[in-house]
Amino acid sequence: MSERNEKGKTPEDYGFHMPKKKGIEKFELHEGSKVKKTIGIVSSKGGVGKSFVTSMLANMMQKRNHRVAVLDGDITGPSQGKSFGITSKAEGHKGTIYPAITSTGIQLISANMLLDKDEQPVIWRGPMVASVLQQFYSEVLWEDVDYMFVDMPPGTSDVPLTLFQSVPLDGIIIVTSPQDLVSMVVEKAINMAAMMNVKVLGLVENMAYVQCPHCDEKIYVFGQSHASEVAMKYHLPLLASIPMNGDIPAAADAGKIEDIQIEELRMVAEFIESI
């Protein structure tokens, strides 16, 4: 029996169903979908800016004239809909679910599009969450997508494991921040990817420093970065170090994340295009 949320509803009430097959299975795209490259954005802990990097990379690639999609795989902590200003609910017809389209044309699906209210918690166990993830990938009509970015749930437990094993990822980008603790957690993500035979494309360090507006000095609020040391240890590129920017939270809260440009991610976009 499916688990109900606080409104007494189950995923079936929104058109989602529990899978009947047991064991691990590869997710297949909807028969009308076409996705050329799928890239997971990963962190092994919350609060380092994984969702922000996902939305910014999607935004940049769209502005570079690619067709882009965002699959918000963080089912219990969805944020992509709000960041992109999506307030509509998911719609579908005869087994096909239609993604929302952002102001610049990015295709997007997120768990908040299933809920009556954005602040409503998703109180579903792992198998139910995995079922929704499967339908986000397999039943949403992704039209002619060049790059799909999957905002992966944090950690290395059941739900991220499902995505690693079931979604055909062309690679992952790991998001980190400067603290010592995070370096240890990043190594867990790298090791998990190796165990799952998923290619790590590189690291992106978020909240790396604050740039003084008067003298351009870099102020390392969280201490000196260790991202380059971790990248070197595992022979990975450090793709970008992103400074703290007070405009970003305000834009995300207002649903105007597409108005933000992060120059430090330009080289990441070029790197992705070279894959």
Tab-separated table of C-alpha atoms in Angstrom:
chain	number	residue	atom	x	y	z
A	1	MET	CA	0.000	0.000	0.000
A	2	SER	CA	1.359	3.426	-0.872
A	3	GLU	CA	2.344	5.846	1.838
A	4	ARG	CA	0.261	8.973	2.228
A	5	ASN	CA	1.517	12.504	2.747
A	6	GLU	CA	0.089	14.928	5.315
A	7	LYS	CA	-2.844	15.744	3.000
A	8	GLY	CA	-3.766	12.056	2.866
A	9	LYS	CA	-2.592	11.735	-0.726
A	10	THR	CA	-0.250	9.217	-2.325
A	11	PRO	CA	1.798	9.517	-5.542
A	12	GLU	CA	-1.008	7.654	-7.330
A	13	ASP	CA	-3.321	10.609	-6.667
A	14	TYR	CA	-0.978	12.737	-8.779
A	15	GLY	CA	-0.759	10.140	-11.548
A	16	PHE	CA	2.336	8.369	-10.222
A	17	HIS	CA	2.385	4.661	-9.450
A	18	MET	CA	4.612	2.223	-7.590
A	19	PRO	CA	6.771	-0.057	-9.770
A	20	LYS	CA	5.796	-3.733	-9.755
A	21	LYS	CA	9.165	-5.150	-10.788
A	22	LYS	CA	11.626	-6.076	-8.099
A	23	GLY	CA	15.327	-5.386	-8.085
A	24	ILE	CA	17.395	-2.805	-9.927
A	25	GLU	CA	16.322	-1.913	-13.446
A	26	LYS	CA	17.569	0.621	-15.947
A	27	PHE	CA	15.215	3.502	-16.563
A	28	GLU	CA	14.112	3.982	-20.162
A	29	LEU	CA	13.114	7.289	-21.691
A	30	HIS	CA	9.557	7.932	-22.835
A	31	GLU	CA	9.110	6.799	-26.455
A	32	GLY	CA	8.752	10.418	-27.548
A	33	SER	CA	11.752	11.705	-25.587
A	34	LYS	CA	15.246	12.402	-26.855
A	35	VAL	CA	18.123	13.249	-24.505
A	36	LYS	CA	21.670	13.375	-25.869
A	37	LYS	CA	23.685	13.875	-22.652
A	38	THR	CA	22.712	13.360	-19.005
A	39	ILE	CA	24.905	14.886	-16.303
A	40	GLY	CA	24.368	14.420	-12.578
A	41	ILE	CA	25.226	17.218	-10.154
A	42	VAL	CA	26.266	15.604	-6.887
A	43	SER	CA	27.197	16.386	-3.302
A	44	SER	CA	27.549	14.000	-0.411
A	45	LYS	CA	26.095	16.503	2.053
A	46	GLY	CA	23.542	19.258	1.909
A	47	GLY	CA	24.199	22.971	2.036
A	48	VAL	CA	27.102	23.262	-0.402
A	49	GLY	CA	25.105	24.657	-3.335
A	50	LYS	CA	24.447	21.590	-5.472
A	51	SER	CA	21.031	22.822	-6.607
A	52	PHE	CA	22.409	26.293	-7.295
A	53	VAL	CA	25.180	24.882	-9.505
A	54	THR	CA	22.598	22.707	-11.305
A	55	SER	CA	20.375	25.667	-12.126
A	56	MET	CA	23.315	27.874	-13.124
A	57	LEU	CA	24.795	25.278	-15.487
A	58	ALA	CA	21.381	24.706	-17.055
A	59	ASN	CA	20.924	28.451	-17.401
A	60	MET	CA	24.338	28.934	-19.014
A	61	MET	CA	23.951	26.038	-21.439
A	62	GLN	CA	20.524	27.301	-22.505
A	63	LYS	CA	22.010	30.726	-23.186
A	64	ARG	CA	24.653	29.002	-25.339
A	65	ASN	CA	21.832	27.880	-27.666
A	66	HIS	CA	21.493	24.324	-26.396
A	67	ARG	CA	18.188	22.667	-25.534
A	68	VAL	CA	18.362	22.007	-21.805
A	69	ALA	CA	16.355	20.100	-19.193
A	70	VAL	CA	16.521	19.933	-15.408
A	71	LEU	CA	15.344	16.838	-13.557
A	72	ASP	CA	15.093	17.739	-9.868
A	73	GLY	CA	16.001	14.399	-8.315
A	74	ASP	CA	16.081	15.799	-4.780
A	75	ILE	CA	12.523	14.615	-4.141
A	76	THR	CA	12.392	15.402	-0.403
A	77	GLY	CA	14.154	18.757	-0.771
A	78	PRO	CA	13.042	20.119	-4.157
A	79	SER	CA	14.131	23.660	-5.003
A	80	GLN	CA	14.433	23.948	-8.764
A	81	GLY	CA	10.806	24.915	-9.358
A	82	LYS	CA	10.998	27.875	-6.980
A	83	SER	CA	14.390	29.013	-8.297
A	84	PHE	CA	13.050	29.106	-11.849
A	85	GLY	CA	9.738	30.695	-10.860
A	86	ILE	CA	7.584	27.666	-11.704
A	87	THR	CA	4.289	27.703	-9.815
A	88	SER	CA	2.222	25.437	-12.070
A	89	LYS	CA	1.512	21.808	-11.217
A	90	ALA	CA	2.487	18.817	-13.311
A	91	GLU	CA	0.074	17.915	-16.088
A	92	GLY	CA	-0.197	14.749	-18.115
A	93	HIS	CA	-2.290	12.686	-20.478
A	94	LYS	CA	-2.459	8.917	-21.015
A	95	GLY	CA	0.795	8.015	-19.325
A	96	THR	CA	2.719	11.068	-20.509
A	97	ILE	CA	3.787	13.814	-18.096
A	98	TYR	CA	4.653	17.241	-19.470
A	99	PRO	CA	7.559	19.234	-18.021
A	100	ALA	CA	7.226	22.870	-17.082
A	101	ILE	CA	8.952	25.323	-19.417
A	102	THR	CA	10.912	28.157	-17.818
A	103	SER	CA	11.039	31.721	-19.132
A	104	THR	CA	14.117	30.944	-21.253
A	105	GLY	CA	12.845	27.567	-22.482
A	106	ILE	CA	14.417	25.100	-20.038
A	107	GLN	CA	12.327	21.939	-19.543
A	108	LEU	CA	11.894	21.153	-15.850
A	109	ILE	CA	10.244	18.644	-13.507
A	110	SER	CA	10.333	18.852	-9.713
A	111	ALA	CA	8.492	17.219	-6.815
A	112	ASN	CA	6.897	20.515	-5.789
A	113	MET	CA	4.909	20.282	-9.007
A	114	LEU	CA	3.084	17.324	-7.390
A	115	LEU	CA	2.217	19.025	-4.103
A	116	ASP	CA	-0.752	21.157	-3.130
A	117	LYS	CA	1.576	23.658	-1.423
A	118	ASP	CA	5.308	24.230	-1.822
A	119	GLU	CA	5.889	24.030	1.934
A	120	GLN	CA	4.179	20.650	2.169
A	121	PRO	CA	6.718	17.979	3.220
A	122	VAL	CA	7.326	14.877	1.140
A	123	ILE	CA	7.055	12.085	3.698
A	124	TRP	CA	7.675	9.081	1.481
A	125	ARG	CA	10.013	6.139	2.003
A	126	GLY	CA	12.836	5.129	-0.350
A	127	PRO	CA	10.892	2.813	-2.710
A	128	MET	CA	8.202	5.434	-3.243
A	129	VAL	CA	10.785	8.146	-3.913
A	130	ALA	CA	12.555	5.824	-6.355
A	131	SER	CA	9.231	5.282	-8.131
A	132	VAL	CA	8.767	9.020	-8.628
A	133	LEU	CA	12.343	9.343	-9.882
A	134	GLN	CA	11.700	6.625	-12.436
A	135	GLN	CA	8.628	8.396	-13.708
A	136	PHE	CA	10.406	11.751	-13.814
A	137	TYR	CA	12.893	10.146	-16.185
A	138	SER	CA	10.700	7.664	-18.064
A	139	GLU	CA	7.232	9.206	-18.284
A	140	VAL	CA	8.060	12.886	-18.719
A	141	LEU	CA	8.160	13.923	-22.366
A	142	TRP	CA	11.662	15.380	-22.735
A	143	GLU	CA	11.706	16.954	-26.194
A	144	ASP	CA	14.987	17.092	-28.161
A	145	VAL	CA	17.201	17.738	-25.122
A	146	ASP	CA	20.904	18.330	-25.727
A	147	TYR	CA	21.826	18.372	-22.034
A	148	MET	CA	19.821	17.099	-19.082
A	149	PHE	CA	21.098	18.116	-15.660
A	150	VAL	CA	19.977	15.906	-12.789
A	151	ASP	CA	19.968	17.609	-9.385
A	152	MET	CA	20.941	14.514	-7.395
A	153	PRO	CA	19.797	14.021	-3.780
A	154	PRO	CA	22.667	14.466	-1.302
A	155	GLY	CA	24.418	11.541	0.359
A	156	THR	CA	25.298	7.998	-0.673
A	157	SER	CA	22.227	6.101	0.486
A	158	ASP	CA	19.261	4.453	-1.233
A	159	VAL	CA	17.872	7.269	-3.397
A	160	PRO	CA	21.132	8.553	-4.930
A	161	LEU	CA	22.124	4.917	-5.376
A	162	THR	CA	18.969	4.385	-7.462
A	163	LEU	CA	19.923	7.251	-9.761
A	164	PHE	CA	23.523	6.069	-10.092
A	165	GLN	CA	22.418	2.571	-11.042
A	166	SER	CA	19.299	3.252	-13.093
A	167	VAL	CA	19.853	6.493	-15.027
A	168	PRO	CA	22.370	6.326	-17.899
A	169	LEU	CA	24.615	9.142	-16.702
A	170	ASP	CA	27.313	10.438	-19.040
A	171	GLY	CA	29.136	11.678	-15.965
A	172	ILE	CA	28.759	13.608	-12.726
A	173	ILE	CA	30.064	16.912	-11.420
A	174	ILE	CA	30.712	17.006	-7.671
A	175	VAL	CA	29.993	20.249	-5.822
A	176	THR	CA	32.049	21.091	-2.763
A	177	SER	CA	32.834	23.992	-0.420
A	178	PRO	CA	36.109	24.937	1.295
A	179	GLN	CA	35.699	23.317	4.736
A	180	ASP	CA	37.953	20.416	5.755
A	181	LEU	CA	34.921	18.247	6.538
A	182	VAL	CA	33.571	18.694	3.037
A	183	SER	CA	36.813	17.389	1.525
A	184	MET	CA	36.254	14.099	3.317
A	185	VAL	CA	32.655	13.977	2.112
A	186	VAL	CA	33.699	14.728	-1.468
A	187	GLU	CA	36.020	11.742	-1.387
A	188	LYS	CA	33.046	9.588	-0.401
A	189	ALA	CA	31.187	10.781	-3.501
A	190	ILE	CA	34.208	10.089	-5.709
A	191	ASN	CA	34.563	6.598	-4.283
A	192	MET	CA	30.838	5.907	-4.692
A	193	ALA	CA	30.998	6.946	-8.342
A	194	ALA	CA	33.946	4.601	-8.872
A	195	MET	CA	32.020	1.729	-7.311
A	196	MET	CA	29.063	2.456	-9.604
A	197	ASN	CA	31.294	2.818	-12.697
A	198	VAL	CA	30.120	6.400	-13.226
A	199	LYS	CA	32.632	8.885	-14.602
A	200	VAL	CA	33.460	11.916	-12.433
A	201	LEU	CA	33.894	14.846	-14.809
A	202	GLY	CA	35.358	17.177	-12.199
A	203	LEU	CA	34.782	19.299	-9.108
A	204	VAL	CA	33.116	22.675	-8.692
A	205	GLU	CA	33.892	24.568	-5.496
A	206	ASN	CA	31.102	26.843	-4.290
A	207	MET	CA	31.354	29.668	-1.720
A	208	ALA	CA	35.120	29.595	-2.255
A	209	TYR	CA	35.753	33.190	-1.199
A	210	VAL	CA	34.370	36.719	-0.970
A	211	GLN	CA	35.820	39.309	-3.311
A	212	CYS	CA	36.396	42.705	-1.750
A	213	PRO	CA	34.455	45.291	-3.805
A	214	HIS	CA	37.136	47.931	-3.199
A	215	CYS	CA	40.466	46.183	-3.750
A	216	ASP	CA	39.499	42.841	-5.368
A	217	GLU	CA	41.230	40.930	-2.582
A	218	LYS	CA	39.911	37.400	-2.101
A	219	ILE	CA	38.751	36.796	1.472
A	220	TYR	CA	38.550	33.116	2.407
A	221	VAL	CA	35.634	33.142	4.855
A	222	PHE	CA	35.700	29.366	5.436
A	223	GLY	CA	39.482	29.073	5.414
A	224	GLN	CA	41.854	28.139	2.651
A	225	SER	CA	40.412	25.806	0.034
A	226	HIS	CA	41.333	22.120	-0.122
A	227	ALA	CA	39.410	21.414	-3.339
A	228	SER	CA	42.503	21.510	-5.534
A	229	GLU	CA	44.239	18.993	-3.245
A	230	VAL	CA	41.323	16.569	-3.483
A	231	ALA	CA	41.116	17.069	-7.260
A	232	MET	CA	44.824	16.402	-7.630
A	233	LYS	CA	44.665	13.318	-5.413
A	234	TYR	CA	42.063	11.732	-7.699
A	235	HIS	CA	43.430	13.175	-10.974
A	236	LEU	CA	40.316	15.255	-11.550
A	237	PRO	CA	39.991	18.799	-12.869
A	238	LEU	CA	38.848	21.569	-10.535
A	239	LEU	CA	36.407	23.049	-13.017
A	240	ALA	CA	35.507	26.254	-11.151
A	241	SER	CA	35.795	28.089	-7.849
A	242	ILE	CA	32.684	30.224	-7.361
A	243	PRO	CA	32.751	33.223	-4.986
A	244	MET	CA	29.950	34.065	-2.583
A	245	ASN	CA	27.436	36.462	-4.127
A	246	GLY	CA	24.616	38.094	-2.190
A	247	ASP	CA	22.502	38.539	-5.332
A	248	ILE	CA	22.081	34.797	-5.830
A	249	PRO	CA	19.796	33.920	-2.852
A	250	ALA	CA	17.550	36.895	-3.618
A	251	ALA	CA	17.212	35.854	-7.268
A	252	ALA	CA	16.455	32.227	-6.327
A	253	ASP	CA	13.837	33.286	-3.772
A	254	ALA	CA	12.187	35.510	-6.376
A	255	GLY	CA	12.181	32.758	-9.008
A	256	LYS	CA	14.549	34.751	-11.209
A	257	ILE	CA	17.622	32.524	-11.198
A	258	GLU	CA	17.776	32.855	-14.988
A	259	ASP	CA	18.672	36.542	-14.544
A	260	ILE	CA	21.953	35.593	-12.831
A	261	GLN	CA	25.214	35.037	-14.694
A	262	ILE	CA	28.194	33.330	-13.044
A	263	GLU	CA	31.289	34.057	-15.124
A	264	GLU	CA	33.291	31.371	-13.299
A	265	LEU	CA	31.027	28.693	-14.802
A	266	ARG	CA	31.764	29.681	-18.390
A	267	MET	CA	34.741	27.323	-18.559
A	268	VAL	CA	32.572	24.549	-17.084
A	269	ALA	CA	30.057	25.066	-19.889
A	270	GLU	CA	32.862	24.854	-22.461
A	271	PHE	CA	34.124	21.696	-20.782
A	272	ILE	CA	30.660	20.113	-20.903
A	273	GLU	CA	30.372	20.955	-24.600
A	274	SER	CA	33.650	19.103	-25.204
A	275	ILE	CA	32.380	15.825	-23.721
